[in-house]
mmCIF file of C-alpha atoms in Angstrom:
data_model
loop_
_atom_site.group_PDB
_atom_site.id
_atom_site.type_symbol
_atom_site.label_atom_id
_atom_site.label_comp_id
_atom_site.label_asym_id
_atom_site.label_seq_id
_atom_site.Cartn_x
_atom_site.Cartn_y
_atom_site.Cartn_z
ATOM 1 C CA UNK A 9 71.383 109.612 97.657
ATOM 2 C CA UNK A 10 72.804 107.201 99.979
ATOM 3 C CA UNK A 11 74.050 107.968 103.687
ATOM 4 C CA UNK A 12 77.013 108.619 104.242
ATOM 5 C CA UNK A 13 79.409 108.054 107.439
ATOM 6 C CA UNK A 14 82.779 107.356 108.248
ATOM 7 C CA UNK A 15 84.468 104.308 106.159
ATOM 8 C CA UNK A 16 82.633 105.485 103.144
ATOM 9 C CA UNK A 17 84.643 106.318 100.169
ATOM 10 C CA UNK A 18 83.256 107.183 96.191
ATOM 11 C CA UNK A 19 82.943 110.214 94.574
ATOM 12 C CA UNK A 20 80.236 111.256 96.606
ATOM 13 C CA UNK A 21 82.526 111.496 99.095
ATOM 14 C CA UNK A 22 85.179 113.410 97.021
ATOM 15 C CA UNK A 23 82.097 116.038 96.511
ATOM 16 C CA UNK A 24 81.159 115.982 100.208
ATOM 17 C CA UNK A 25 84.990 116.856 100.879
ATOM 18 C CA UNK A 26 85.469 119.515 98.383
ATOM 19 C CA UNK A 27 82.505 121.260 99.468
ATOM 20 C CA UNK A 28 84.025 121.605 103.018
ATOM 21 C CA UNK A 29 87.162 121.963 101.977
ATOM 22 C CA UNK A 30 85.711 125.848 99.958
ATOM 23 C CA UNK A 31 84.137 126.519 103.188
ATOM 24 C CA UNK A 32 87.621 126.073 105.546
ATOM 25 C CA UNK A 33 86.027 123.282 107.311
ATOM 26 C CA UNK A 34 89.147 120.880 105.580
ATOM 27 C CA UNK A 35 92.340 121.462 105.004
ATOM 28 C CA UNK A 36 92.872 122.149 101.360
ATOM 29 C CA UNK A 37 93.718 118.788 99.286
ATOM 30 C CA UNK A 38 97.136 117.827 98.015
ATOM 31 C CA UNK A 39 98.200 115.142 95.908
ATOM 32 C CA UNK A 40 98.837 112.552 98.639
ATOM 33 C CA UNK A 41 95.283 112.805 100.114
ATOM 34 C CA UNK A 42 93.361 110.310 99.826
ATOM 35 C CA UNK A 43 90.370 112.429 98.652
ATOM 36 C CA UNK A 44 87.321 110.021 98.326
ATOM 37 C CA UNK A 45 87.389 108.364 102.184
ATOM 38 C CA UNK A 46 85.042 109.579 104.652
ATOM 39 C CA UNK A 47 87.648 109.410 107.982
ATOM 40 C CA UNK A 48 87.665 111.379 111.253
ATOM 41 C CA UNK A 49 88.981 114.846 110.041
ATOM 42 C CA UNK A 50 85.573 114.836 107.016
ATOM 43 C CA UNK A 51 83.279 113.593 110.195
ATOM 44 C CA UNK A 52 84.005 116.337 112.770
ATOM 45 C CA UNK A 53 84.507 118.740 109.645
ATOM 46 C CA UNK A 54 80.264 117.575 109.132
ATOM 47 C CA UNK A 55 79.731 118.053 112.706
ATOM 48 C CA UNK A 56 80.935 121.591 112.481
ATOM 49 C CA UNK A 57 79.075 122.636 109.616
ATOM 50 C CA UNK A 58 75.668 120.976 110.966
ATOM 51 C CA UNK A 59 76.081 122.737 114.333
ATOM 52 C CA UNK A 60 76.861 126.211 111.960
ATOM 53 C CA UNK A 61 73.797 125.196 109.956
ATOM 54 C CA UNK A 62 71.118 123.790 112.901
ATOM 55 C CA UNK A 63 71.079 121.010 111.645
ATOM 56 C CA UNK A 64 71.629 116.969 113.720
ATOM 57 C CA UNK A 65 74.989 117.617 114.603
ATOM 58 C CA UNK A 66 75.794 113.530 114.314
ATOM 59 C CA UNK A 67 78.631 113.780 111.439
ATOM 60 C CA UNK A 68 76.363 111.766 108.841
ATOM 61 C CA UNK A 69 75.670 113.265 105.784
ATOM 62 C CA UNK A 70 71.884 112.107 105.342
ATOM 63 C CA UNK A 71 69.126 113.966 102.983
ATOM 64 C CA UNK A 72 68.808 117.260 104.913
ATOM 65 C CA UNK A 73 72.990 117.819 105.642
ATOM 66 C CA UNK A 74 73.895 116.843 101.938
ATOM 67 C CA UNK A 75 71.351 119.166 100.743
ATOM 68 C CA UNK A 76 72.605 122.111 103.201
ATOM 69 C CA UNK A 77 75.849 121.795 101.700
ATOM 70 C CA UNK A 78 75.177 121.222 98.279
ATOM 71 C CA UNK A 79 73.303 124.581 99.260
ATOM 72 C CA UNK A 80 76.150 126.360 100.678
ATOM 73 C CA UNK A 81 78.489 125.947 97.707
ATOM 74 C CA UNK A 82 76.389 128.188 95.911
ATOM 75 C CA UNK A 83 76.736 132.565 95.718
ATOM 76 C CA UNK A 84 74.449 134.693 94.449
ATOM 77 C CA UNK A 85 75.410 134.629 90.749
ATOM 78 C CA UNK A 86 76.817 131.976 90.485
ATOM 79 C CA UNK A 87 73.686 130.139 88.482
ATOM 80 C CA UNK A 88 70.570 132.006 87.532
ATOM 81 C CA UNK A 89 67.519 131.554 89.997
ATOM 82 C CA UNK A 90 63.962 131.628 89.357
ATOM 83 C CA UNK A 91 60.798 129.558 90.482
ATOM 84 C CA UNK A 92 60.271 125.698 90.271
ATOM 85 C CA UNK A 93 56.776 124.353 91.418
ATOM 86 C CA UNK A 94 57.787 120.540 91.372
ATOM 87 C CA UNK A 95 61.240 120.985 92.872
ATOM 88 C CA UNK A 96 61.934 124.369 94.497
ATOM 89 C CA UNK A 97 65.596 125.861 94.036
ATOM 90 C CA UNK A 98 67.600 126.044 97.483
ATOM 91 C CA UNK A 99 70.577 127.079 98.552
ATOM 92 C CA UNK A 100 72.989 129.848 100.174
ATOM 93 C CA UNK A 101 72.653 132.281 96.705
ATOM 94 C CA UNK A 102 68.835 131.829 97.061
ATOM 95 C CA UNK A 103 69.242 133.105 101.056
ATOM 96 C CA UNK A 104 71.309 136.383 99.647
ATOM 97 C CA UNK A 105 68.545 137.129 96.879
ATOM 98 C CA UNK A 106 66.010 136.973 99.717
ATOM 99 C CA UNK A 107 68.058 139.218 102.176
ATOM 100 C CA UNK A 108 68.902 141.684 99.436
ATOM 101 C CA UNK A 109 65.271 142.127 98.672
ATOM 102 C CA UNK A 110 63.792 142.390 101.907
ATOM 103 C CA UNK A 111 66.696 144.924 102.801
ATOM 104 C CA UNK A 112 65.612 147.091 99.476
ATOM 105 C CA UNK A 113 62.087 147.040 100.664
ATOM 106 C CA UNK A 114 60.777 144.100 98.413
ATOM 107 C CA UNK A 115 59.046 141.232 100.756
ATOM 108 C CA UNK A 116 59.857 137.946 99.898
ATOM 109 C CA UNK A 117 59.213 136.133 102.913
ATOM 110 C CA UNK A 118 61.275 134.411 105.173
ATOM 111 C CA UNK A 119 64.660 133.936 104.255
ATOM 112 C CA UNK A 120 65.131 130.309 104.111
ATOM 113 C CA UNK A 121 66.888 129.406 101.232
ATOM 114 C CA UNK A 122 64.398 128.356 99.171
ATOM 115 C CA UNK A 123 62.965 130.283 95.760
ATOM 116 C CA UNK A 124 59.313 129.668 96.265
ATOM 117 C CA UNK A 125 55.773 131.812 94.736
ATOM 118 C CA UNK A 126 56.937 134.729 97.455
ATOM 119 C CA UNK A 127 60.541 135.073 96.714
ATOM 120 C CA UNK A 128 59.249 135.421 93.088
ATOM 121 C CA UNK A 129 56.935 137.892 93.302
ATOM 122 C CA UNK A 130 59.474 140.242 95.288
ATOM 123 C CA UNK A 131 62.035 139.822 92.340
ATOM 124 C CA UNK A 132 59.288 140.333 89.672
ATOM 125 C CA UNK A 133 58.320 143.608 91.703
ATOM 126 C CA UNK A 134 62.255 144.615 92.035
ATOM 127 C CA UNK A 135 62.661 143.862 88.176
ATOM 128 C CA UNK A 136 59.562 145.930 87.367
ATOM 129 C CA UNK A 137 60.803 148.770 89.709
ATOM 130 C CA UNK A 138 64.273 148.548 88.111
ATOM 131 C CA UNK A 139 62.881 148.449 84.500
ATOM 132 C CA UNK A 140 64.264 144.966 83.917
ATOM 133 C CA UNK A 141 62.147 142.819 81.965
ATOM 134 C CA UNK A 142 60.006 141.196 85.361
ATOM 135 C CA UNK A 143 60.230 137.647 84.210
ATOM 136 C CA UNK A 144 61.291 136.595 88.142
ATOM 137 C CA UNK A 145 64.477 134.690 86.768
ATOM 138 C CA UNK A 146 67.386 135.993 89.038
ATOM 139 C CA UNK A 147 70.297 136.125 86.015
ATOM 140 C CA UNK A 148 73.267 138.888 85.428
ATOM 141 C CA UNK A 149 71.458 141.935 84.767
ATOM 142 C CA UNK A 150 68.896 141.789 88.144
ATOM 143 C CA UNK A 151 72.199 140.296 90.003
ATOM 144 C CA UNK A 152 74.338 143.745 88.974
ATOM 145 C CA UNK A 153 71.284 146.082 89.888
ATOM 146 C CA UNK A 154 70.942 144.010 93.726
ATOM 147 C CA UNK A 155 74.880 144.561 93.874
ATOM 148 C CA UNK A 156 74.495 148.193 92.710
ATOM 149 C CA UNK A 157 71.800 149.162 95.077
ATOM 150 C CA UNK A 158 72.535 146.733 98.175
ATOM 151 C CA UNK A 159 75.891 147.675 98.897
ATOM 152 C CA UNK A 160 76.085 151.238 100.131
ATOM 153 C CA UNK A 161 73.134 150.453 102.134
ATOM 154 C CA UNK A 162 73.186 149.556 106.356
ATOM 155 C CA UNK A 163 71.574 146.441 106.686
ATOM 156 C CA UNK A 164 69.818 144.471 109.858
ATOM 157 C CA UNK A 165 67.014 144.605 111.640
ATOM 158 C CA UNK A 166 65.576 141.464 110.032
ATOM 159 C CA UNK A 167 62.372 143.306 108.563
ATOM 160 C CA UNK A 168 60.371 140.159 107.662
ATOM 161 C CA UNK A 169 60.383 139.093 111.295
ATOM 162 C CA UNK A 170 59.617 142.783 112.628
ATOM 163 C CA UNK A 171 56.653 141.915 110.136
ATOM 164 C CA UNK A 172 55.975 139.180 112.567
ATOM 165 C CA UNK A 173 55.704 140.601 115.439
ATOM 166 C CA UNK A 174 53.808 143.130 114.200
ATOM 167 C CA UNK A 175 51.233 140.610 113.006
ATOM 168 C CA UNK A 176 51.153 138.910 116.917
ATOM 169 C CA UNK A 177 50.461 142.425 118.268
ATOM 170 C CA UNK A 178 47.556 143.618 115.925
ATOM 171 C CA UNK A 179 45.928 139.824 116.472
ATOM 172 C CA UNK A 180 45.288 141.301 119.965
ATOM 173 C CA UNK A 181 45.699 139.403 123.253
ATOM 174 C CA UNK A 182 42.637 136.969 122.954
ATOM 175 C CA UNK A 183 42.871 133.573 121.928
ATOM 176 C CA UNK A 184 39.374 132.916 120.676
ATOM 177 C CA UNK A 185 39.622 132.998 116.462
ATOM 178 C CA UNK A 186 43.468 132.233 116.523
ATOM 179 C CA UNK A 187 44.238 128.373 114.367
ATOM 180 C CA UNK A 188 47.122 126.467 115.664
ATOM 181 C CA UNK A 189 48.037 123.617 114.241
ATOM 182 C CA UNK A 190 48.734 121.093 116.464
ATOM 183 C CA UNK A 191 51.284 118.024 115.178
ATOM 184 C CA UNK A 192 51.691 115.298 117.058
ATOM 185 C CA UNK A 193 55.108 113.630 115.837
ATOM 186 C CA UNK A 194 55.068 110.185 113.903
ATOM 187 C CA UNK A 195 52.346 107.984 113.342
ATOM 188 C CA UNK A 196 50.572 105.479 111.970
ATOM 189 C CA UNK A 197 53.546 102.741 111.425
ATOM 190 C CA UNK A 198 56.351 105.113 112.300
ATOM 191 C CA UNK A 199 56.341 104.705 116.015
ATOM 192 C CA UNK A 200 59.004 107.134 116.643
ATOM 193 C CA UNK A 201 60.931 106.105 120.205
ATOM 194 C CA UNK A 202 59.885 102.809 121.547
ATOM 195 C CA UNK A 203 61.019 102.036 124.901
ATOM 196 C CA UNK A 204 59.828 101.331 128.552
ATOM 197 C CA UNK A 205 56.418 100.283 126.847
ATOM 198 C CA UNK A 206 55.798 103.828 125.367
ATOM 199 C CA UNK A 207 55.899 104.771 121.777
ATOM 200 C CA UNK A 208 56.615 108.055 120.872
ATOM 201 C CA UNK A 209 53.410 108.674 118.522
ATOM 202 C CA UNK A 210 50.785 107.233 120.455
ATOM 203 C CA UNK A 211 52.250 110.007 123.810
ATOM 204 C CA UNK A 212 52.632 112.679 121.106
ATOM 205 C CA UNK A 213 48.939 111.626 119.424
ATOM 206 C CA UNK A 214 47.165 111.783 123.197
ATOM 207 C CA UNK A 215 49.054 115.105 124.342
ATOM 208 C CA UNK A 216 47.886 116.846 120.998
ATOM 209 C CA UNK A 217 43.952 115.752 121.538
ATOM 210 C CA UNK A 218 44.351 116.884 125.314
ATOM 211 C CA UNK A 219 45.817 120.484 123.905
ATOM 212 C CA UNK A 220 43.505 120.244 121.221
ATOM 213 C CA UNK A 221 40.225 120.337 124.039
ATOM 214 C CA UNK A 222 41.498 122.869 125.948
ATOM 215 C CA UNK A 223 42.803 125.620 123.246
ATOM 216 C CA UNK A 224 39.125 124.793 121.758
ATOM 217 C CA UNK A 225 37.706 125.707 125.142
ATOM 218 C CA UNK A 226 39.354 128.747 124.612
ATOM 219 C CA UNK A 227 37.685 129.868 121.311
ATOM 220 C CA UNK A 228 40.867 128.546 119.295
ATOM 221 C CA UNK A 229 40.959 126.715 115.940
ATOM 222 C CA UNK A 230 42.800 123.786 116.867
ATOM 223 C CA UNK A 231 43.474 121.470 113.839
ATOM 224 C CA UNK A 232 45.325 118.584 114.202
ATOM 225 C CA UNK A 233 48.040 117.533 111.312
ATOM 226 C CA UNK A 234 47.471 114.202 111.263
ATOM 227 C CA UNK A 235 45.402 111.258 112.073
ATOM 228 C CA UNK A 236 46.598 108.128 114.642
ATOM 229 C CA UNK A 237 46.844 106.115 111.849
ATOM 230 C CA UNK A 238 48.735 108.497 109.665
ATOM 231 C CA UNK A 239 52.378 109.526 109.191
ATOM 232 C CA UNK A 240 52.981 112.467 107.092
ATOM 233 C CA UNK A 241 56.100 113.714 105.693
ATOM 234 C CA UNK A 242 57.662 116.991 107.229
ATOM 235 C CA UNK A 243 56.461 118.650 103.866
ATOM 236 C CA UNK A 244 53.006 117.586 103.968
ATOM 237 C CA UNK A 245 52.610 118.376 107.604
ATOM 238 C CA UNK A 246 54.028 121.733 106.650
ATOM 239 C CA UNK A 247 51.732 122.233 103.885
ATOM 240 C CA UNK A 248 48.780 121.207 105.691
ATOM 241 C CA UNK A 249 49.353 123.760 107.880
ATOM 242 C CA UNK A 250 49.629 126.730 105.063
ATOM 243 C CA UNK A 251 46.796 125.383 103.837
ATOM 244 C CA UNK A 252 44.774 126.079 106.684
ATOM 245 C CA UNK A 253 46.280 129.526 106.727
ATOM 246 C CA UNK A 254 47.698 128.724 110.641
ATOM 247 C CA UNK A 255 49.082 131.484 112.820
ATOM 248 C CA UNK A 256 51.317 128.946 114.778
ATOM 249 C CA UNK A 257 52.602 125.606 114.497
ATOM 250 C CA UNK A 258 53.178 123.768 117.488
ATOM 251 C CA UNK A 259 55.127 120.079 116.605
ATOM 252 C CA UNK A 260 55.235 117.408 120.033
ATOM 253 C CA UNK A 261 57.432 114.693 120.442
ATOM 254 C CA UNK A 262 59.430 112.810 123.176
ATOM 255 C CA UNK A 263 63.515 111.779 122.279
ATOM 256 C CA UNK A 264 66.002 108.834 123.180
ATOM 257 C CA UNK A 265 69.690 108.414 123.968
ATOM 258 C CA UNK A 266 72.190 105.985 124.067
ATOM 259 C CA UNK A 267 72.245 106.461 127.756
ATOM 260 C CA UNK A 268 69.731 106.067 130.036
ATOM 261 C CA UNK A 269 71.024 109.309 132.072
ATOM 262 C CA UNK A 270 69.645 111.796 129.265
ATOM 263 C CA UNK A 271 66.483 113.887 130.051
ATOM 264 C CA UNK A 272 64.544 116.879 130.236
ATOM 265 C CA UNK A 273 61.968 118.922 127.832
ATOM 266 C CA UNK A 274 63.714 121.317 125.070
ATOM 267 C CA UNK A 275 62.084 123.554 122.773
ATOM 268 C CA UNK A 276 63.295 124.041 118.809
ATOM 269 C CA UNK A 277 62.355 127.055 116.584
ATOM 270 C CA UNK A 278 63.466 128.420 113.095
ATOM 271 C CA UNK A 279 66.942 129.708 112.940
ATOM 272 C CA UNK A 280 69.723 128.909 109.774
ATOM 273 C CA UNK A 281 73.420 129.442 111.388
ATOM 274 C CA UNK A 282 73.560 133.079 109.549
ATOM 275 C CA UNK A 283 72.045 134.973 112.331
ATOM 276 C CA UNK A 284 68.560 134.597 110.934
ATOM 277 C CA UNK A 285 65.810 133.380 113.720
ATOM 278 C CA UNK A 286 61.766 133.601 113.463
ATOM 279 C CA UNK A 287 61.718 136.346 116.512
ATOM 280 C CA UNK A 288 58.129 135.244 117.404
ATOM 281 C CA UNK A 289 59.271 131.452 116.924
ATOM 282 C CA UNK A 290 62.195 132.280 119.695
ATOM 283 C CA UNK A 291 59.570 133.766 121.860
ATOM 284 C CA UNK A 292 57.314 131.159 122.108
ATOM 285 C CA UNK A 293 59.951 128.369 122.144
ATOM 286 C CA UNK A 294 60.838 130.285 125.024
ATOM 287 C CA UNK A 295 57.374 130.348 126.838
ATOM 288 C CA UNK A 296 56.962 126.993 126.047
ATOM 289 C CA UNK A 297 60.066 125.552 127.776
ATOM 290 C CA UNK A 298 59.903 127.497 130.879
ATOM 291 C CA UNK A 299 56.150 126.961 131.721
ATOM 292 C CA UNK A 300 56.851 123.178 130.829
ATOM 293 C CA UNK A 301 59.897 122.939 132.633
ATOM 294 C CA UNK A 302 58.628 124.850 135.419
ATOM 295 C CA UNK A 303 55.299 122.947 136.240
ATOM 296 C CA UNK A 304 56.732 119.402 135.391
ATOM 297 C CA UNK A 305 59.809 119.924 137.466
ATOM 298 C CA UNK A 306 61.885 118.527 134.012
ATOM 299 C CA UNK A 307 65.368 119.108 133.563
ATOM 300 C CA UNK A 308 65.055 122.488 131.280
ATOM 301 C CA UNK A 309 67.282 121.262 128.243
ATOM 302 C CA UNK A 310 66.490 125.322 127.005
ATOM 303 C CA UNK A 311 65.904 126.424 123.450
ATOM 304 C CA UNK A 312 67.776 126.076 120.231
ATOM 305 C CA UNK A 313 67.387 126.829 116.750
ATOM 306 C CA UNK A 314 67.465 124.708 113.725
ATOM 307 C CA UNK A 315 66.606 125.001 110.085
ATOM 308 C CA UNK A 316 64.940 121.522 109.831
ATOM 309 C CA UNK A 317 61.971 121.816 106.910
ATOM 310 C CA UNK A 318 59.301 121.812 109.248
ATOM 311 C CA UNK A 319 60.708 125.261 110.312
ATOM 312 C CA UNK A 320 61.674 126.365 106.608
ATOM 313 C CA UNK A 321 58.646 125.390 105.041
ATOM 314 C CA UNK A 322 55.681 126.594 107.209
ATOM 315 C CA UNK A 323 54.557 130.175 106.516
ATOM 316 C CA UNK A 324 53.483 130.720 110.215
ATOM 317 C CA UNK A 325 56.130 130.779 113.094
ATOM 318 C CA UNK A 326 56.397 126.938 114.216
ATOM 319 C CA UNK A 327 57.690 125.244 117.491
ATOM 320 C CA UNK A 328 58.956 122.038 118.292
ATOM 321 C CA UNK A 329 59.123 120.614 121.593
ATOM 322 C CA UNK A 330 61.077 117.687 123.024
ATOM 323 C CA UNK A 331 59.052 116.335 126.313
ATOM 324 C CA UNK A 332 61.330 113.640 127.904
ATOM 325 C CA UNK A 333 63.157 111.102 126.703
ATOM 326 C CA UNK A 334 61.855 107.779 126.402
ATOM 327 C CA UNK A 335 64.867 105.755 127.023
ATOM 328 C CA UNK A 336 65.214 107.680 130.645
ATOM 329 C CA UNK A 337 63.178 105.957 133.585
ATOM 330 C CA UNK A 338 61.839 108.963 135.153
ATOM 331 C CA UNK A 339 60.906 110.683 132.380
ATOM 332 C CA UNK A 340 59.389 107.610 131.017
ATOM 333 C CA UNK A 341 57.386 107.513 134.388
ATOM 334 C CA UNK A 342 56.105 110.766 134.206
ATOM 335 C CA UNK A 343 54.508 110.349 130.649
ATOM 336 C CA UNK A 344 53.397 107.510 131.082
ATOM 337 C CA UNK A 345 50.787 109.173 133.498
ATOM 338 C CA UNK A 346 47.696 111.011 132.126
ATOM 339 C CA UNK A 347 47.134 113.325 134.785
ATOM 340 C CA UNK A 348 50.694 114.201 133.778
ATOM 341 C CA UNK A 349 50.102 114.697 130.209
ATOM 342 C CA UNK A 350 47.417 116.906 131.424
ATOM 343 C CA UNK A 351 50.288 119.525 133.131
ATOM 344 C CA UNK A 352 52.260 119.591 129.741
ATOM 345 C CA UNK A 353 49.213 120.067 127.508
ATOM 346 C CA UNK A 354 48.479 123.029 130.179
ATOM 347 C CA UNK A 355 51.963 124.207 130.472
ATOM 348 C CA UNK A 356 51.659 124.539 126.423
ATOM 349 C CA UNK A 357 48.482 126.398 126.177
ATOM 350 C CA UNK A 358 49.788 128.973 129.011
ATOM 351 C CA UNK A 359 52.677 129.523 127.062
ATOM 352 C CA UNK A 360 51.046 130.306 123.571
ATOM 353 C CA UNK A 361 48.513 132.572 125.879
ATOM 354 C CA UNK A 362 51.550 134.655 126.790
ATOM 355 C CA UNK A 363 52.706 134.931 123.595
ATOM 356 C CA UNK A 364 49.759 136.891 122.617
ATOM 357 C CA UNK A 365 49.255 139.083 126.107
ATOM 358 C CA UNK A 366 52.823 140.379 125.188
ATOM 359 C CA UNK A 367 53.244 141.119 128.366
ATOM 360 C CA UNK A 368 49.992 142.603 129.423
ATOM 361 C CA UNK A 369 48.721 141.464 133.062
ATOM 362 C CA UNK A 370 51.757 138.514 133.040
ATOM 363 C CA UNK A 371 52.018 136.217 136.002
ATOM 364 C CA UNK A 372 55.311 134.257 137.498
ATOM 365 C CA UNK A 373 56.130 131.590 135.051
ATOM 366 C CA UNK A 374 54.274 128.357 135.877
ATOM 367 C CA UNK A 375 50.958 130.321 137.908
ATOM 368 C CA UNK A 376 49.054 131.280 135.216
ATOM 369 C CA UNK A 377 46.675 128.176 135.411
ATOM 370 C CA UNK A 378 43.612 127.048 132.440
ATOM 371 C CA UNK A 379 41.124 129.130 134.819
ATOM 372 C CA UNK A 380 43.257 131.998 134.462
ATOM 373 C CA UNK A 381 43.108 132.100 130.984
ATOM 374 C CA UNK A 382 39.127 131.578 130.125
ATOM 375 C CA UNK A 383 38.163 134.279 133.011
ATOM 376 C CA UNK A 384 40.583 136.299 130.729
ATOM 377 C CA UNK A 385 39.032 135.227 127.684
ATOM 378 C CA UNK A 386 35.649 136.217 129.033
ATOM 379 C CA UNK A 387 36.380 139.621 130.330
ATOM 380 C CA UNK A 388 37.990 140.521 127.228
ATOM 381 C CA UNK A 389 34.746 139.588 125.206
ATOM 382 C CA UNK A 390 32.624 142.417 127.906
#
C-alpha cells in the first residue's frame, strides 16, 4: 500500500476514514463530506488511534498503522479464523479468540492479534474438549460455545503473562545458561540516524559486541541478530530469535528529532492499547532505564509500551531501548566515547541481572557494578 498523510485523497482514504469513523474517532459521514481527503480532523483522528494502539503516534498511515486498523474493524465472528503459514491472520477478533481461550484455561500464547501454530493448537484443544469437530478453524459453532462459556465467567489476571513470570522465577537467579539475544538496530546499508558523524548502526553494532563480552563472561548465551553488514527485517530478527529458543530479547538503538533540544535514553516493551503488557517485558524495560539513566546521568525519557512486531512476534519477552539521540550535541558526545559505551553496555547487563535476582540481595539502582555480578555468579555455583 502506499503512505498515506494529509492532502491525500482516493478510496484508500475513504476506507481509512470509515474505519475511524466505526471506532468514534470521526464524526459520522453525511452527504456533504468530502469523504476521500485525508485533512486535519482524519490526521489527529490517526494520532489518537496510534497512541490507543502503541503504535508512532505521527498521523501517517504507513504499513504497521493501516494494518492495526484494518485489524480493529474486525469482531470475533465476524469472518471465520484459522491458521495461515505464508500470511498469518491478524486483527482485533483474532485478540478476543486468544483472550477467550486463555481465560477458559486453553494456552494460546500471547495475545497479540495474530492466529499463529499456538493460537491453533489452543482452539483445536477447546474444539476437542467441546466435541466440535477440532479442525482449528474459528467459524459459528466454536464462536457460540466461546460466547456460551466466556460470559458468565470473571476475567483478568492476564494468565499467559503470570506464565511468564513464573518461567523467570523457576530459571533461578544465575545468569550462566540463560540466551539473550542481543539486536543491534539497522545495518548493513540502513544506517539508521546519521548525524554529528555517528550512524546509528555502527553505535548500536559496537554497544551489542561490548554487551555481548560481558553477559558471556557471565556464563550467558549471547547471540547476536545480525551481522555489521546485515540488515534484517523486524520479522527475521524476530524469528531468529525463536529460533534460538531465547529467553529475552534485548533490541539497541539511538533516535533523532527535528530539534536539537531532544534527549535522553527510553525503554519500549510489549503492550497493545487493550490493557495487555508482557509483565516481565515491563519489568525489565524498567531495570533497564533506571540503571541506564542512573549511571549515564541521561535525561530518563521512562518506559512505554508499544505493539511494534518486534514485540508481537518474538516468543520471549523483548526490550527496546532508545540511548540518546543523535541529532542532540551532548548526547551525541557521550556516545561517541567508548569508555562511555562501556557504562551503557554495563548499565544493561545489571539490569537483566536484576531481573532474574527478583529481588534477592538487590542494591541501590546504579551500584550494582560487573564485579558484583560474577562474585555472585561464583558463589552461587559453591
Amino acid at each position: 500500500m502506499r503512505v498515506l498523510r494529509r492532502g491525500d485523497a482516493g478510496p484508500d482514504v475513504a476506507e481509512i476514514r470509515s474505519i475511524l469513523a466505526g471506532m468514534d474517532l470521526l464524526p459520522p459521514v453525511t452527504g456533504t463530506d468530502d469523504y476521500g481527503t485525508f485533512d486535519v480532523a482524519v490526521e489527529h483522528a490517526v494520532r489518537a488511534f496510534q497512541q490507543r494502539r502503541g503504535l508512532m503516534t505521527d498521523g501517517i498511515v504507513g504499513p504497521a498503522t493501516f494494518q492495526a486498523l484494518k485489524g480493529a474493524s474486525y469482531h470475533l465472528g465476524s469472518r471465520p479464523l484459522s491458521y495461515m503459514i505464508a500470511s498469518p491472520v491478524h486483527g482485533d477478533d483474532v485478540f478476543t479468540l486468544q483472550e477467550r481461550l486463555t481465560e477458559l484455561g486453553f494456552d494460546a500464547g500471547r495475545p497479540d492479534g495474530y492466529f499463529g501454530p499456538q493460537t491453533e493448537r489452543a482452539l483445536k484443544t477447546f474444539q476437542r474438549d467441546m466435541r466440535l469437530t477440532p479442525d482449528g478453524m474459528c467459524g459459528p459453532a466454536t464462536i457460540r460455545e466461546l460466547h456460551r462459556l466466556s460470559s458468565p465467567r470473571a476475567r483478568g489476571g492476564r494468565p499467559v503473562f503470570l506464565r511468564e513470570q513464573e518461567q523467570v522465577r523457576q530459571a533461578g537467579p544465575r545468569l550462566r545458561g540463560k540466551r539473550i539475544v542481543i539486536d543491534p538496530g539497522h545495518g548493513g546499508d540502513d544506517l539508521g540516524v546519521v548525524a554529528g558523524g555517528l550512524r546509528e548502526a555502527d553505535i548500536a553494532w559496537d554497544l551489542a559486541r561490548r554487551l555481548e563480552g560481558r553477559m558471556k563472561a557471565t556464563g550467558m548465551e549471547a547471540l547476536i541478530s545480525r551481522g555489521p553488514n546485515h540488515s534484517p527485517t523486524e520479522l527475521e530478527r524476530a524469528r531468529f530469535a525463536n529460533d534460538a529458543g531465547a529467553d529475552l530479547f534485548l533490541s539497541l538503538h539511538s533516535d533523532k528529532n527535528s530539534s536539537p533540544r531532544a534527549q535522553g535514553v527510553a525503554s519500549f516493551h510489549f503492550g497493545n492499547g487493550n490493557g495487555t503488557t508482557s509483565t516481565v517485558g515491563e519489568l525489565l524495560a524498567g531495570f533497564i532505564q533506571r540503571e541506564v539513566a542512573a549511571r549515564t546521568g541521561m535525561l530518563d525519557c521512562r518506559t512505554h509500551y508499544k505493539s511494534w512486531d518486534i514485540f508481537t512476534r518474538t516468543r520471549c519477552p523483548a526490550v527496546r531501548v532508545e540511548i540518546g539521540y543523535l541529532t542532540n550535541p551532548d548526547d551525541a558526545r557521550k556516545l561517541g566515547d567508548p569508555a562511555f559505551r562501556d557504562i551503557v553496555a554495563e548499565g544493561i547487563l545489571i539490569a537483566v541481572k536484576r531481573l532474574y535476582l527478583l529481588g534477592e540481595g538487590d542494591q541501590p539502582t546504579g551500584t550494582f557494578t560487573f564485579a558484583d555480578v560474577l562474585a555472585h555468579e561464583l558463589a552461587k555455583a559453591e
